[in-house]
Coordinates of C-alpha atoms in Angstrom, one line a residue:
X1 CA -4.2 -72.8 11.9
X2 CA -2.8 -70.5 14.7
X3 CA -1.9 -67.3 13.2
X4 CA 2.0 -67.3 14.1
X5 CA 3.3 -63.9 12.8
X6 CA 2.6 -60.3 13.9
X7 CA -0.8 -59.4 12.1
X8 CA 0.1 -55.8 10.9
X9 CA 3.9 -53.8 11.1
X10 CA 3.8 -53.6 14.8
X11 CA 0.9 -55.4 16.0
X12 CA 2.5 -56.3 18.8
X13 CA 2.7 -52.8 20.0
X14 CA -0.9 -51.4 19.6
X15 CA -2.3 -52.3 22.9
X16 CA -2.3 -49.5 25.7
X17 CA -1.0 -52.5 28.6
X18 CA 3.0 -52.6 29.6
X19 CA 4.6 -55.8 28.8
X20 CA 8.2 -56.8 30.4
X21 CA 8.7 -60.1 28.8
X22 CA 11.4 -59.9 26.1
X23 CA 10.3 -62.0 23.3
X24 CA 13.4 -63.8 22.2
X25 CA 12.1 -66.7 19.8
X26 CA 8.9 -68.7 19.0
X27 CA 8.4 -72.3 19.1
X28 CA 5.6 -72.2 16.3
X29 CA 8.0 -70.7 14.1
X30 CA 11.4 -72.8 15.1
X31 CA 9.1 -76.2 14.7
X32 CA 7.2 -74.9 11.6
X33 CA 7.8 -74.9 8.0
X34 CA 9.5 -78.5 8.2
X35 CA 7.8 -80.5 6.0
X36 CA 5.3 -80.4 2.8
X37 CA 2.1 -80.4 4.7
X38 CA 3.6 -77.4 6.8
X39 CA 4.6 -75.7 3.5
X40 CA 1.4 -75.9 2.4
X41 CA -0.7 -74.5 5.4
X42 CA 1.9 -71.6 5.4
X43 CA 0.5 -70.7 2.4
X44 CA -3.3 -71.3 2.9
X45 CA -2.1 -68.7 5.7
X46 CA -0.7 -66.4 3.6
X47 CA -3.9 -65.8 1.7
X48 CA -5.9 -65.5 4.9
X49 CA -5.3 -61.4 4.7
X50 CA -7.0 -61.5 1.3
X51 CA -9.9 -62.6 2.9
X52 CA -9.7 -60.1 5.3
X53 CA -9.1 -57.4 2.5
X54 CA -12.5 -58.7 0.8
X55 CA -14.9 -59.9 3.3
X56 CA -15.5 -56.4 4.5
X57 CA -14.5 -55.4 1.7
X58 CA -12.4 -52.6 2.3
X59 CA -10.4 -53.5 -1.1
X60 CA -13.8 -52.4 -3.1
X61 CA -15.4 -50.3 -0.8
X62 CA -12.7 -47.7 0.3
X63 CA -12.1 -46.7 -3.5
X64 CA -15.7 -47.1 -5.3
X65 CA -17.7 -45.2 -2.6
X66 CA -14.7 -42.2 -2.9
X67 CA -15.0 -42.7 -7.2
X68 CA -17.6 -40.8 -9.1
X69 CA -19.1 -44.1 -10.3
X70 CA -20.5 -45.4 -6.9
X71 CA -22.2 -44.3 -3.4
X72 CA -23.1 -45.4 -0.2
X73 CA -26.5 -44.8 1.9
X74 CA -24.5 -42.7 4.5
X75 CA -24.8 -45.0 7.3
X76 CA -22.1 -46.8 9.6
X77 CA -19.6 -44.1 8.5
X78 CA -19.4 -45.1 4.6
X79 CA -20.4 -41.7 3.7
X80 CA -16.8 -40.8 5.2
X81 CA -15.1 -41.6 2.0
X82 CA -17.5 -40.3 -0.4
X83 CA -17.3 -36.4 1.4
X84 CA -13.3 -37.0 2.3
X85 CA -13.9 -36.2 5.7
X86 CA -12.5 -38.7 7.4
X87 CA -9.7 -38.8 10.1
X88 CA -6.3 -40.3 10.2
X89 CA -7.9 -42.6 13.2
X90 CA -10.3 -43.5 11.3
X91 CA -12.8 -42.4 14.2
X92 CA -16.1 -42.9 12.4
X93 CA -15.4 -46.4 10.9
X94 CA -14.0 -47.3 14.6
X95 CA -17.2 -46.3 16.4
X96 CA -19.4 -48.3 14.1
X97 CA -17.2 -51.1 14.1
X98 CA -16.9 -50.6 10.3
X99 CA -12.9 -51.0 10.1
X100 CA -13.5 -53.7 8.1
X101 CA -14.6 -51.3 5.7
X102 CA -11.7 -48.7 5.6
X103 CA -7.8 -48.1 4.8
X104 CA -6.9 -49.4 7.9
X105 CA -8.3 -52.5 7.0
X106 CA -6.2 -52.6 3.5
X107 CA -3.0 -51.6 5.6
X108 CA -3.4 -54.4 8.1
X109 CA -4.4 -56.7 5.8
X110 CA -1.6 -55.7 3.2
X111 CA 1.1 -56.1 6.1
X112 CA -0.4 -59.4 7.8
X113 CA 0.1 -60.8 4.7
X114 CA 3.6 -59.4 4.2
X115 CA 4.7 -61.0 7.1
X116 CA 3.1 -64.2 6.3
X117 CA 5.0 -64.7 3.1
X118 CA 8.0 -63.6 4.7
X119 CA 8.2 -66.5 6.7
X120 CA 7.4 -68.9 3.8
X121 CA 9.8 -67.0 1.7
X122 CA 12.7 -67.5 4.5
X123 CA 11.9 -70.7 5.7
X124 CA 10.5 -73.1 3.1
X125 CA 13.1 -72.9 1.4
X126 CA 14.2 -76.0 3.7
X127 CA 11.6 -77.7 4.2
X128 CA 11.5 -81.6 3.3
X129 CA 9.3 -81.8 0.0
X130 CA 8.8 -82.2 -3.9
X131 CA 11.2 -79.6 -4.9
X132 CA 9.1 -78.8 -7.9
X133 CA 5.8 -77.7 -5.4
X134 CA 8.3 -76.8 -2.8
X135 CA 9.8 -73.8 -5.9
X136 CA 5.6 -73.8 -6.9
X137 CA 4.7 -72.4 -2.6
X138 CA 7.9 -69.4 -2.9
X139 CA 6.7 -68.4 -5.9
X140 CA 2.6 -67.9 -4.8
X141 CA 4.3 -66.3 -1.1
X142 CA 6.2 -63.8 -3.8
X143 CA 3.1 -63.6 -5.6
X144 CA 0.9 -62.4 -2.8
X145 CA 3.7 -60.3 -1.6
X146 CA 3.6 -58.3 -4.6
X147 CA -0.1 -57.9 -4.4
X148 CA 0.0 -56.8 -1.1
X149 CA 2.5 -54.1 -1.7
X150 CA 0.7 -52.8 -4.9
X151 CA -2.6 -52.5 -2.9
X152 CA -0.2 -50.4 0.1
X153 CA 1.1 -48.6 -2.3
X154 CA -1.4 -47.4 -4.2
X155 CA -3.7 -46.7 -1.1
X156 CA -1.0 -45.2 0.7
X157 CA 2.0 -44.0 -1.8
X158 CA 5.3 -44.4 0.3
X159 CA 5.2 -47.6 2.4
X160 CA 7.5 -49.7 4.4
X161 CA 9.4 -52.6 2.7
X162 CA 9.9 -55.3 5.1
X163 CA 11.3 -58.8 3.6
X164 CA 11.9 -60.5 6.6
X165 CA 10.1 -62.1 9.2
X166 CA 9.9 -60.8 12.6
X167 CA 11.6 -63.1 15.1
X168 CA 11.6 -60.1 17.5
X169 CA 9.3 -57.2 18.3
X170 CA 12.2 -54.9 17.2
X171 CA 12.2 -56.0 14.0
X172 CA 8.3 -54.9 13.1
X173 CA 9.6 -51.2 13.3
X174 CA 10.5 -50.2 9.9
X175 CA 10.7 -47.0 8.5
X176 CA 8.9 -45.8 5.2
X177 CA 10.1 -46.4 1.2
X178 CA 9.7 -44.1 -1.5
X179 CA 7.0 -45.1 -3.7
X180 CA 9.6 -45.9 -6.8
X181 CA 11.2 -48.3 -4.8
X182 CA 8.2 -49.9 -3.7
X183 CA 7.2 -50.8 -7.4
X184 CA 11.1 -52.2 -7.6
X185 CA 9.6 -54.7 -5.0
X186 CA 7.2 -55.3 -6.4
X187 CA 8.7 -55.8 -10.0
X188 CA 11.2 -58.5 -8.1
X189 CA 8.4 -60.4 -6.4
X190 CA 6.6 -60.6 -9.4
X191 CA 10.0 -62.0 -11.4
X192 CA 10.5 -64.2 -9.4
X193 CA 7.0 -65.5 -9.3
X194 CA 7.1 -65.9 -13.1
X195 CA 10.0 -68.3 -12.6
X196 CA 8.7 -70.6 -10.3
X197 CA 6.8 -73.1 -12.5
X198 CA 3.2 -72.1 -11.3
X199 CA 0.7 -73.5 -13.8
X200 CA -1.3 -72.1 -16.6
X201 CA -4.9 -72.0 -16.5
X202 CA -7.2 -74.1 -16.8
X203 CA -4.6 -76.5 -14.5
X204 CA -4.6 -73.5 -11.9
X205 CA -6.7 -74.2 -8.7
X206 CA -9.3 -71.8 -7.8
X207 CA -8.3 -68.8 -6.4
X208 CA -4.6 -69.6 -7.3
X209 CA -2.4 -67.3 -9.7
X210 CA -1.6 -68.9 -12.7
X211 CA 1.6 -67.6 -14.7
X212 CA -0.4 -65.5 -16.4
X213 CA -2.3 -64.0 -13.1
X214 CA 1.8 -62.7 -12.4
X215 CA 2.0 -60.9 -15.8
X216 CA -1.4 -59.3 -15.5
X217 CA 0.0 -57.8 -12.3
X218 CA 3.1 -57.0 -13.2
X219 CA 1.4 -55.2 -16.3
X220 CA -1.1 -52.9 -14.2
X221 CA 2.0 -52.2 -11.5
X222 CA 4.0 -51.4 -14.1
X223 CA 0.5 -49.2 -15.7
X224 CA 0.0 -47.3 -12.4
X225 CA 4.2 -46.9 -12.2
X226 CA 3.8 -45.0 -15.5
X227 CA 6.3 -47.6 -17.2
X228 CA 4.7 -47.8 -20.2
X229 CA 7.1 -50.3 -22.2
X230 CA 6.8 -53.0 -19.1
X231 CA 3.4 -52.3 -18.7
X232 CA 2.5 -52.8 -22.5
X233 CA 5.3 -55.9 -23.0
X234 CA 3.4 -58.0 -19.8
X235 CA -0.4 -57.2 -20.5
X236 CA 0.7 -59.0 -24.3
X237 CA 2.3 -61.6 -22.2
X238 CA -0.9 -62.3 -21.0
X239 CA -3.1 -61.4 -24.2
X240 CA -1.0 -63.2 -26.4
X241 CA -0.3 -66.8 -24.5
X242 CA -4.2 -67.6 -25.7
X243 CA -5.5 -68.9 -22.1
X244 CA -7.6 -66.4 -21.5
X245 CA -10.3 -64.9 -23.6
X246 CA -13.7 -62.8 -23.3
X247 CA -16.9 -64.4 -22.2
X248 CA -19.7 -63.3 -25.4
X249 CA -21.7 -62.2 -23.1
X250 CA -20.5 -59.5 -20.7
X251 CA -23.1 -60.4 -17.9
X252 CA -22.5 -64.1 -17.9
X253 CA -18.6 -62.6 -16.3
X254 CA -20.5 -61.8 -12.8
X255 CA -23.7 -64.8 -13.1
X256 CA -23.7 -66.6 -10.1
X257 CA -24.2 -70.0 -11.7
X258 CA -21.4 -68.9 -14.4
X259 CA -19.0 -68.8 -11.9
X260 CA -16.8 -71.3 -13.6
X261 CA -17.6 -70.6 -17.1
X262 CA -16.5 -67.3 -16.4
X263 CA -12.7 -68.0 -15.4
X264 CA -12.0 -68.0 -18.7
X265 CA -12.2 -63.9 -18.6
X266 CA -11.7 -64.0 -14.6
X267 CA -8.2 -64.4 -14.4
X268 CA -8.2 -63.8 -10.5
X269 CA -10.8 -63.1 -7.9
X270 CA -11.9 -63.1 -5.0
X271 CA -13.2 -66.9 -3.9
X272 CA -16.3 -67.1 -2.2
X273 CA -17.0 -70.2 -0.1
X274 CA -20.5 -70.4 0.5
X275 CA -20.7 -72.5 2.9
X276 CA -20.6 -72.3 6.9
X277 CA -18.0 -71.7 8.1
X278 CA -16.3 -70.2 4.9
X279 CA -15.2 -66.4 3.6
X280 CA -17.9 -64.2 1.8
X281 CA -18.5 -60.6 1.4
X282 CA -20.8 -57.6 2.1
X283 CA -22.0 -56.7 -2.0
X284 CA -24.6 -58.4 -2.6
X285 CA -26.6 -57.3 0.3
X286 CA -25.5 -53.7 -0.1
X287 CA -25.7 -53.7 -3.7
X288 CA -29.4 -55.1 -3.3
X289 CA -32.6 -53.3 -2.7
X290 CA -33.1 -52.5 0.9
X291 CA -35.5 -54.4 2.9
X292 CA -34.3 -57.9 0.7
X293 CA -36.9 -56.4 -1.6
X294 CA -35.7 -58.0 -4.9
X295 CA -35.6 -61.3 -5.4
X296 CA -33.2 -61.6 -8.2
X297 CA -30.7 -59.6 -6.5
X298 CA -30.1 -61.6 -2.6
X299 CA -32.2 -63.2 -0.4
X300 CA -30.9 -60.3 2.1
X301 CA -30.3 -57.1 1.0
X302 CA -30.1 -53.6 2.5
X303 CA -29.7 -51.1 -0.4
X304 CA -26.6 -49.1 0.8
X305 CA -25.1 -48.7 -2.2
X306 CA -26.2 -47.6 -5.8
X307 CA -25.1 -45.8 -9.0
X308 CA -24.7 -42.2 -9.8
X309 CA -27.5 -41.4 -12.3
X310 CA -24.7 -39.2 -14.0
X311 CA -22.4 -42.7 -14.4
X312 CA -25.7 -44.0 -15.9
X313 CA -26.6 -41.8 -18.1
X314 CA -22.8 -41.8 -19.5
X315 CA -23.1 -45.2 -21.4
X316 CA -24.4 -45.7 -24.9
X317 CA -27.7 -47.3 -24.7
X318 CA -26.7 -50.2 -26.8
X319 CA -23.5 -50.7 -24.4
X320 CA -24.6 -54.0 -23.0
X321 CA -22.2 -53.4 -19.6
X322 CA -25.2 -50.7 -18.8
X323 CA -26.9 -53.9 -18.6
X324 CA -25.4 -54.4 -15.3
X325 CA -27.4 -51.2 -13.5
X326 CA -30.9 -50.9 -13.3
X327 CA -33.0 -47.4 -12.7
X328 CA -35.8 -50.1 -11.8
X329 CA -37.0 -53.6 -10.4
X330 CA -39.4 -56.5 -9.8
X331 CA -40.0 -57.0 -6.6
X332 CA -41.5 -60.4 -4.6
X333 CA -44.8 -59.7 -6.1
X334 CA -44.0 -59.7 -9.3
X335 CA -44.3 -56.0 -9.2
X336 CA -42.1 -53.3 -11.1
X337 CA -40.8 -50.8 -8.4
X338 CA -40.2 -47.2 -10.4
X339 CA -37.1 -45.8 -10.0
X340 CA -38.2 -43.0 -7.8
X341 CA -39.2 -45.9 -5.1
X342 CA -35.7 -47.9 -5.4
X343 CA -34.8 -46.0 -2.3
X344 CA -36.2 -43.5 0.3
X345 CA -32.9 -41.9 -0.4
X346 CA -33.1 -40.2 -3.5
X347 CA -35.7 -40.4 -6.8
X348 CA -32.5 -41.5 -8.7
X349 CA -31.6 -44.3 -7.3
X350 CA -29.8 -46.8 -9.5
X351 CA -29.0 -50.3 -8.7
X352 CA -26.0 -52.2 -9.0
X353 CA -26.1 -55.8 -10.6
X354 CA -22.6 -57.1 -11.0
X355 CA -23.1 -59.0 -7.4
X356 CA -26.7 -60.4 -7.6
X357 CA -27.1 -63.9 -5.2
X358 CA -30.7 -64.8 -5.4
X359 CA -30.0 -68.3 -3.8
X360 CA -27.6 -68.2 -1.2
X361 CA -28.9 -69.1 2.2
X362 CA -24.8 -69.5 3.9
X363 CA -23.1 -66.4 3.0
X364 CA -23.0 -65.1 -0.9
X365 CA -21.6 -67.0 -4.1
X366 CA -20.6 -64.5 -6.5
X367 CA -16.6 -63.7 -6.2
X368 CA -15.3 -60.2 -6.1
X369 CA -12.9 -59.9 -9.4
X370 CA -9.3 -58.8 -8.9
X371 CA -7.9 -59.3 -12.0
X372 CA -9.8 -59.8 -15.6
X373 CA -8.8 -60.0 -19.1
X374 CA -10.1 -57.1 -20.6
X375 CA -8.0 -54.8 -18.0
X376 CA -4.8 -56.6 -19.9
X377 CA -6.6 -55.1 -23.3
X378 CA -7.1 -51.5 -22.0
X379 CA -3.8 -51.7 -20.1
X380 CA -1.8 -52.7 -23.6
X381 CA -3.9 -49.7 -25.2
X382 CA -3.1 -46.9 -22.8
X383 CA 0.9 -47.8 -22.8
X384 CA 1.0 -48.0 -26.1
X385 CA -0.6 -44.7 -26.7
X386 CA 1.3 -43.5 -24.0
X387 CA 4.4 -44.7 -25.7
X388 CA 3.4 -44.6 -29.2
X389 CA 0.1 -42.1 -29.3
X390 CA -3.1 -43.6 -31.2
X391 CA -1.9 -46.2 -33.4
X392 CA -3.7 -49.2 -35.0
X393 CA -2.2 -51.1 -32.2
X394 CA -3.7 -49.4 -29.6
X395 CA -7.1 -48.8 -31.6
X396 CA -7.0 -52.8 -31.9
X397 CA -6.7 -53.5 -27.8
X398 CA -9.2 -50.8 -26.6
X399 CA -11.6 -52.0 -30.1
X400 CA -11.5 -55.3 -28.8
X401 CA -13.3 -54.7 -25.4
X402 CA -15.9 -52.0 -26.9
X403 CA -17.1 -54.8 -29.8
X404 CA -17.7 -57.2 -26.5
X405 CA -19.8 -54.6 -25.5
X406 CA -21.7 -54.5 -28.3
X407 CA -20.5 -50.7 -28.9
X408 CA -18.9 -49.2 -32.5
X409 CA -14.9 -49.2 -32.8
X410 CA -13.8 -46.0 -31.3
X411 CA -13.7 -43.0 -33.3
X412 CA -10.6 -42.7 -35.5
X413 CA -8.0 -39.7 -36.1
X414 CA -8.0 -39.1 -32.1
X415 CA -5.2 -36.9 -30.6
X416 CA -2.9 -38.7 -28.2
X417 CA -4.5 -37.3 -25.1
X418 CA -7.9 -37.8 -26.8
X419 CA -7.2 -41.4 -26.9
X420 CA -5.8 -41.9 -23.7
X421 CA -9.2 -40.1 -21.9
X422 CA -11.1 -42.4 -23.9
X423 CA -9.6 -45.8 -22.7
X424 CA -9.6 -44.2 -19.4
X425 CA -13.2 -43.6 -20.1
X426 CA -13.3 -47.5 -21.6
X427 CA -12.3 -48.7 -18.0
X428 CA -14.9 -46.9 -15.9
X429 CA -17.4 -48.5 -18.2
X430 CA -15.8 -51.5 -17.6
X431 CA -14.9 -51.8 -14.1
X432 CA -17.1 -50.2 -12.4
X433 CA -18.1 -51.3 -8.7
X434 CA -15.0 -53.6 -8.8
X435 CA -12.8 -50.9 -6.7
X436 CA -10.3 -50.1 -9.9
X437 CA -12.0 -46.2 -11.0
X438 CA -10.8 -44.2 -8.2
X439 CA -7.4 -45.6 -8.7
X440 CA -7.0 -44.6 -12.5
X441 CA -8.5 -40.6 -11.0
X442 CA -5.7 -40.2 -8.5
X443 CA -2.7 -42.0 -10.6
X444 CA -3.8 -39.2 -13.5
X445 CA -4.5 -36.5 -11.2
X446 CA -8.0 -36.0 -12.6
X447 CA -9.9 -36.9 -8.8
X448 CA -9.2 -33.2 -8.3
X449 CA -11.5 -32.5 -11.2
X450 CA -13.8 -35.3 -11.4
X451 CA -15.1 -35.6 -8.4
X452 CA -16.2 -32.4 -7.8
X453 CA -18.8 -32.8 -10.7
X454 CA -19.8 -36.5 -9.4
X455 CA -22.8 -35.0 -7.1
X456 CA -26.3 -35.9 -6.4
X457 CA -28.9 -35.1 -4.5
X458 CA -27.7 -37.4 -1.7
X459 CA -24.3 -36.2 -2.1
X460 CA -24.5 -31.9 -3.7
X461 CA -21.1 -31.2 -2.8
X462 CA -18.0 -33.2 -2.8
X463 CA -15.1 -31.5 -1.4
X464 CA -11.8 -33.4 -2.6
X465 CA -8.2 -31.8 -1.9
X466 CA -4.6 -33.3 -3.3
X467 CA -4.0 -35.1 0.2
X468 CA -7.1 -37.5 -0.8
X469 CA -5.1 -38.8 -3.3
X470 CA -3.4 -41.3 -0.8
X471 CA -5.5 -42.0 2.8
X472 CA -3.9 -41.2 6.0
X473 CA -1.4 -43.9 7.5
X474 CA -3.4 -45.3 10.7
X475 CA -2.5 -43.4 13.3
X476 CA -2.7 -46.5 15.8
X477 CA 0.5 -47.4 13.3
X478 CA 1.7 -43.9 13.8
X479 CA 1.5 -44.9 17.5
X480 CA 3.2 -48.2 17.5
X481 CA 6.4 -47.2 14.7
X482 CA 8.7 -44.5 15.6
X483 CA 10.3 -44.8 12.7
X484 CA 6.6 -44.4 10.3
X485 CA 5.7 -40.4 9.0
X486 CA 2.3 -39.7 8.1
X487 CA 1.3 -39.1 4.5
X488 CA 1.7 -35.3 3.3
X489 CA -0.9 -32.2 4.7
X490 CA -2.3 -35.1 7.0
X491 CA 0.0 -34.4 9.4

């Protein structure tokens, strides 16, 4: 389908050439939008910019390889986010054509795909169609909307809110939001989602939000608005309408032949077509062992991206989530490779096994998980302590994911505080390597103090300052919108 909307806030602006057309109209979008199977490729259009998000991926890259979970073989400018040295033009992603792999791909996406449920938003409304799917298409375009704000916003703090289409190039320049108003988007688009009849799982298609796939948002935007209450009344929503539940077995979440199995816990993700042409993703090969060295982890793989030994060393030995790293591996021969030969890198290299792909020949199977059910469970146990401190309640949720895991309930009689660092502590263990940690650091304000400690030998010193708690607006945005500031001290 021809992409018929500007791609990012001023797209139409970046380019260095002088037009003198005035763009008054466009046919594609007068003719458009008219009938169900227009509706309907709006849409599939609308989730294009996802794809873009997670093919690089810049939504998982950009925040694990700046957590203290995660790092990158400093190659092709990933190392940029790890040592926070990187530029408001993004210079070193540019020059290795690694955009793909930064902010600036998360703000173009996140706006492409802003514009693109604009127009279904303002014009399917009209369209000739079942009213019921026609109610079904606004609410998914709200949906995505909402998601794409959440992932600006908590990139990038203050960002524009734009709700209309673009019918002219001076429409595109829109000045910046505060972040509270941001979330008050957000919290709309998600309302009115959760009133638009979209069905509950399993009758959801694949890579579709069900109702529920609304709440869980609205619960974690709410989470990372610190509003407790809303944040604690949708992540029940979710917990308590009984379609969802926790695979026994924490691997079998990221098997690549439990794909489907796995939707049960997998609320929303990241759907990998694996065949040519289709959308896949980068993790499995960097994830792997370099030189495609492992068979059970790709076919290709070019170990760029391991485990802290520190993050390793952090679980309980019993915690079957430390299942999912390895400090060794079998290689083609059958042979075990000793940790100090996982990489030329460093003697503590450990590998990452939430993405492994061993049969793939078009692109890479496993999907990239946006939303799962246990984040409802530690999202319900940190508002409620938040609200309420360390009640039975909120022992219960956080309980619940460690007994998965194979670990003992949490330790009772913890302080408030106590608590709260140890569900905080609960979703590292968790989520880790599915671009969530860094997020929970800067919304707390602990990145100031974590990071600095997350060092290796690869990495000794990790200088972090309070601007790296948002990235720098692009500055080819800068450029383009009079009307856009840049981010505080990145001026």
């Amino acid at each position: 389908m021809k992409k018929i909307v500007i791609p990012i806030l001023v797209a139409c602006c970046l380019t260095s050439c002088q037009l003198d057309e005035t763009i008054y109209s466009s046919i594609y979008t007068e003719a458009f939008y008219k009938t169900a199977a227009d509706a309907e490729k709006g849409l599939v259009a609308a989730y294009d910019p996802l794809a873009d998000m997670y093919s690089g991926p810049a939504a998982t890259l950009v925040p694990d390889f700046s957590d203290d979970q995660t790092y990158p073989r400093g190659v092709v400018g990933r190392n940029t986010l790890t040592l926070f040295n990187y530029d408001v033009n993004y210079t070193t992603q540019k020059s290795n054509n690694r955009t793909n792999e930064s902010p600036q791909q998360i703000w173009s996406s996140g706006y492409d795909g802003i514009e693109k449920a604009n127009w279904i938003i303002a014009k399917v409304p009209g369209a000739t169609m079942n009213e019921a799917r026609k109610k079904q298409i606004i609410g998914e375009a709200y949906y995505l909307r909402a998601f794409y704000y959440w992932m600006l916003t908590k990139n990038f703090g203050d960002v524009a809110i734009k709700n209309t289409p673009s019918y002219t190039e001076a429409d595109a320049i829109v000045a910046k939001s505060p972040k509270a108003d941001v979330y008050k988007q957000i919290y709309s688009d998600l309302e009115q989602a959760l009133t638009a009849g979209l069905p509950s799982y399993p009758a959801v298609d694949k890579g579709r939000p069900a109702k529920e796939v609304a709440n869980a948002l609205y619960a974690k935007a709410a989470l990372y608005n610190e509003d407790w209450a809303k944040a604690l009344e949708q992540a029940q929503l979710v917990i308590n309408s009984g379609k969802y539940s926790l695979m026994p077995d924490v691997r079998n979440v990221y098997r690549y032949d439990q794909e489907d199995a796995a939707r049960i816990e997998n609320m929303w993700a990241f759907e990998v077509d694996p065949v040519a042409p289709g959308r896949n993703h980068q993790m499995v090969g960097l994830a792997g062992p370099a030189g495609s060295a492992g068979a059970e982890y790709a076919r290709t793989s070019f170990g760029s991206m391991f485990a802290y030994q520190s993050f390793f060393n952090s679980f309980n030995p019993v915690d079957k989530r430390r299942q999912l790293l390895d400090t060794t591996f079998i290689n083609k021969s059958g042979q075990r490779v000793p940790q100090r030969s996982v990489t030329p890198i460093t003697t503590k290299g450990v590998l990452i096994k939430k993405y492994q792909d061993p049969v793939s020949t078009q692109g890479s199977i496993p999907n990239i998980p946006i939303l799962r059910l246990p984040d409802m469970y530690l999202v319900a146990a940190e508002a409620e302590a938040r609200l309420n401190g360390a009640t039975a309640a909120a022992y219960g949720f956080v309980n619940t994911v460690r007994r998965r895991a194979g670990l003992p309930d949490l330790q009772t009689g913890l302080s408030k505080d106590a608590f709260i660092d140890a569900v905080l502590q609960e979703r590292a263990w968790e989520f880790f390597a599915e671009g969530d940690r860094w997020y929970d650091l800067t919304r707390t304000g602990k990145f100031l103090t974590v990071i600095p400690k997350a060092v290796n030998d690869v990495y000794p010193v990790r200088n972090v300052l309070p601007r790296n708690k948002y990235f720098p607006i692009p500055q080819d945005e800068l450029n383009a919108n009079p009307k856009m500031v840049q981010n505080l001290d990145w001026n």
